[in-house]
């Protein structure tokens, strides 16, 4: 186009000369208009344009050409173009120009263009680097159009870039902290510095080319993946975490890791700074040890033993945990008559005696003063490390207590004093579920008082505990399984419904179906109280079928009554067992058919963990389900190992953010940023995002701000029976 305009101008200029001679005044007027128009086009161009005659003399030039050479257009006209080319480049340009002219006249292929880069001399003696293209024009009046583009700025930038790259390389390799460049697309280490190699006791060659995941502690993969997802999505450009890296000897180094993203030749790279903080961590561990241990005996202290017992109680079956409360009988006397130093020494001796008869898995703590606590752990059935006398058969805290009591019978010699000390011990076991550490301790303490009252140096079991244990045969796994079979045959296993709310409109759009067991003796049981056992007994399929059938029937009933909930969808939970069951698909099809509900109104929720249990099987099962027309959501998102890629593999349409993340929304910075990332990630993959466990208005407003699509939680409604939901129509949800 440009060349055509220039060629036009050159022809016009020539023609003008001829026509002027003929004095065709009116034609000249028209032609002048044409020239003006062409000139304006040329002057508006970002490039400098010259047209040259056959000898290389400048016939015309545009504004840009004038600016680049530092002369006016008039000054340029009539000059030889080659005079503006720097001496060094002159021969080359002349050469090219000649060849171009030759082509016009001689080559059968017709005229060619040529381009070159050279220094253009300006009036002030300076020069600009230009990129030139030369185009031959005109057959009858041969000439050349030269187009120049100033590239000196561009050149300077690339020189600066090169210098920056050199500086970076230098900084990288001489940095005292470990550094690695990691390609974001596949996690491969593109470069690593000597400090990192030293830290991990590997060579640089070993590290380069390896995946950073290979040298990351498995437990740290999840957190680093979450952070990297934010980077990949462009939400953050940098992050900082503490994580562990694998050394050659198999040990792990704790390191503060800071990652920033850069790009090299269009490839996104993570610049990773890795600073060894093992020593700091050790110092922190020493501190935390001091906070959780008694400095006199080095035993765990009161706070830490209570926490441990509580932790154990949450997973323990009844009668699996016992707490022993130990009080020394005549310690006060020793302390008062022989002084604190001797008292302290005696306590250390007692602790050592106790410790020497402890079984693995049990724990001893100093509770304060002359009180000790032992918890006897029947949950983990590890083998006995000592004589085997104690850990034979089921949990027997009385034997443990006896052994501890007797361990004090031999006298202790301190500072020349021969001391005899004895202990009164009370114990209690967790006779039912839901017992907490403080309750057990109270019971053990009460029993200890009875032991003291009965004459000291003896063991007593808490009384009411005896009564409770008899009742509790009901919860043994065996009983639960047969109970559950009976329950499934009857009306005890029922669906509860929890609404899922559209966060823009506040409407109920879906109900999650959650199983409950109306146990005749034990009251209403939640899934965590029987699903683990059902799973072990392979009964998940039956429960799932029951839920699906009942929930579909409920939806059909709502529809029959023209109830507004009839327009909502249902969300049913599927576990790994059901997902792998070949009967699932035909059953779903049949249940839909029988209820008359269309597949579109049905969602299945599958946890990340279930999806990852057997990816191949899950892929097939999900594709089949989706093929029916039902919808799929990933449940508890964020608790498994979530990677961007696997989500794309499955035909899922929504993700449910686990409530542990929603919990800290607006309070915990980390949680907010994870929820933010998950929402963006979900949306970027075209998925709907549902937040679970919305309990407070603050969480709700935060979620709406972050753009979550739907929410579910106690703030809107607890899971309730369908009959209770009916009453809720028209009740405003908190918005
Ligand atoms: P889930 O699928 O993550 O279900 C959500 C759980 O969060 C429910 O517990 C619900 O009561 C609870 N929840 C809802 N909103 C809130 C809230 O605001 N705060 C708190 N703290 N909790 C909230 P639920 O009913 O005890 O169910 C526990 C798990 O049992 C479910 O987790 C699901 O994985 C499983 N489950 C329940 N019913 C079924 C079922 O029919 N089939 C299968 N396969 N699994 C089920
Ligand atoms: Ca669920
Ligand atoms: Ca969930």
Short mmCIF file of C-alpha atoms and ligand atoms in Angstrom, two decimals, residues 498 512-516 526-528 531 540 543-544 547 572-575 578 605 607 635-636 656 658-659 663 692-695 712-715 717-719, ligand 1:
data_model
loop_
_atom_site.label_atom_id
_atom_site.label_comp_id
_atom_site.label_asym_id
_atom_site.label_seq_id
_atom_site.Cartn_x
_atom_site.Cartn_y
_atom_site.Cartn_z
CA UNK A 498 -30.12 -28.85 53.45
CA UNK A 512 -28.26 -31.55 49.46
CA UNK A 513 -29.49 -34.89 50.68
CA UNK A 514 -27.78 -35.99 53.91
CA UNK A 515 -28.43 -39.32 55.52
CA UNK A 516 -29.62 -39.69 59.13
CA UNK A 526 -25.27 -38.31 62.04
CA UNK A 527 -23.30 -39.85 59.15
CA UNK A 528 -19.97 -39.78 60.95
CA UNK A 531 -21.05 -44.31 57.67
CA UNK A 540 -22.69 -47.67 51.16
CA UNK A 543 -27.66 -46.46 51.77
CA UNK A 544 -27.03 -44.43 48.63
CA UNK A 547 -31.25 -41.81 49.72
CA UNK A 572 -26.79 -36.64 46.34
CA UNK A 573 -23.46 -37.71 47.81
CA UNK A 574 -21.59 -40.54 46.14
CA UNK A 575 -18.65 -42.21 47.83
CA UNK A 578 -20.61 -46.40 44.91
CA UNK A 605 -21.38 -34.79 44.74
CA UNK A 607 -15.23 -35.84 46.98
CA UNK A 635 -17.20 -32.13 47.05
CA UNK A 636 -14.89 -30.96 49.84
CA UNK A 656 -17.94 -27.17 46.57
CA UNK A 658 -14.80 -27.26 51.83
CA UNK A 659 -16.13 -25.60 54.95
CA UNK A 663 -14.66 -21.07 58.29
CA UNK A 692 -20.12 -25.00 52.23
CA UNK A 693 -20.44 -24.31 55.92
CA UNK A 694 -21.65 -20.70 55.73
CA UNK A 695 -22.39 -19.89 59.34
CA UNK A 712 -24.88 -23.74 51.97
CA UNK A 713 -24.70 -23.70 55.72
CA UNK A 714 -26.31 -23.25 59.10
CA UNK A 715 -26.79 -19.55 58.40
CA UNK A 717 -30.63 -23.77 57.40
CA UNK A 718 -29.36 -26.88 59.12
CA UNK A 719 -30.11 -30.18 57.38
P1 LIG B 1 -20.63 -33.28 53.13
O1 LIG B 1 -21.06 -33.85 51.83
O2 LIG B 1 -19.49 -32.33 53.10
O3 LIG B 1 -21.92 -32.64 53.75
C1 LIG B 1 -21.95 -31.43 54.37
C2 LIG B 1 -21.83 -31.60 55.84
O4 LIG B 1 -21.61 -30.33 56.41
C3 LIG B 1 -23.10 -32.14 56.50
O5 LIG B 1 -22.72 -32.95 57.59
C4 LIG B 1 -23.76 -30.89 57.00
O6 LIG B 1 -24.59 -31.12 58.11
C5 LIG B 1 -22.57 -30.08 57.41
N1 LIG B 1 -22.84 -28.67 57.39
C6 LIG B 1 -23.66 -28.01 56.58
N2 LIG B 1 -23.65 -26.70 56.85
C7 LIG B 1 -22.80 -26.54 57.87
C8 LIG B 1 -22.36 -25.40 58.62
O7 LIG B 1 -22.75 -24.25 58.38
N3 LIG B 1 -21.45 -25.62 59.61
C9 LIG B 1 -20.99 -26.86 59.89
N4 LIG B 1 -20.10 -26.99 60.88
N5 LIG B 1 -21.38 -27.94 59.22
C10 LIG B 1 -22.27 -27.79 58.22
P2 LIG B 1 -23.34 -34.35 57.78
O8 LIG B 1 -24.77 -34.33 57.43
O9 LIG B 1 -22.93 -34.78 59.13
O10 LIG B 1 -22.61 -35.21 56.71
C11 LIG B 1 -21.27 -35.51 56.85
C12 LIG B 1 -20.73 -36.17 55.63
O11 LIG B 1 -21.28 -37.48 55.47
C13 LIG B 1 -21.11 -35.47 54.34
O12 LIG B 1 -20.24 -34.43 54.14
C14 LIG B 1 -20.97 -36.58 53.34
O13 LIG B 1 -19.61 -36.72 52.95
C15 LIG B 1 -21.36 -37.80 54.11
N6 LIG B 1 -22.73 -38.15 53.77
C16 LIG B 1 -23.88 -37.67 54.29
N7 LIG B 1 -24.94 -38.27 53.71
C17 LIG B 1 -24.45 -39.12 52.79
C18 LIG B 1 -25.05 -40.03 51.85
O14 LIG B 1 -26.26 -40.15 51.73
N8 LIG B 1 -24.21 -40.76 51.08
C19 LIG B 1 -22.86 -40.64 51.16
N9 LIG B 1 -22.12 -41.37 50.35
N10 LIG B 1 -22.28 -39.80 52.02
C20 LIG B 1 -23.06 -39.05 52.83
#
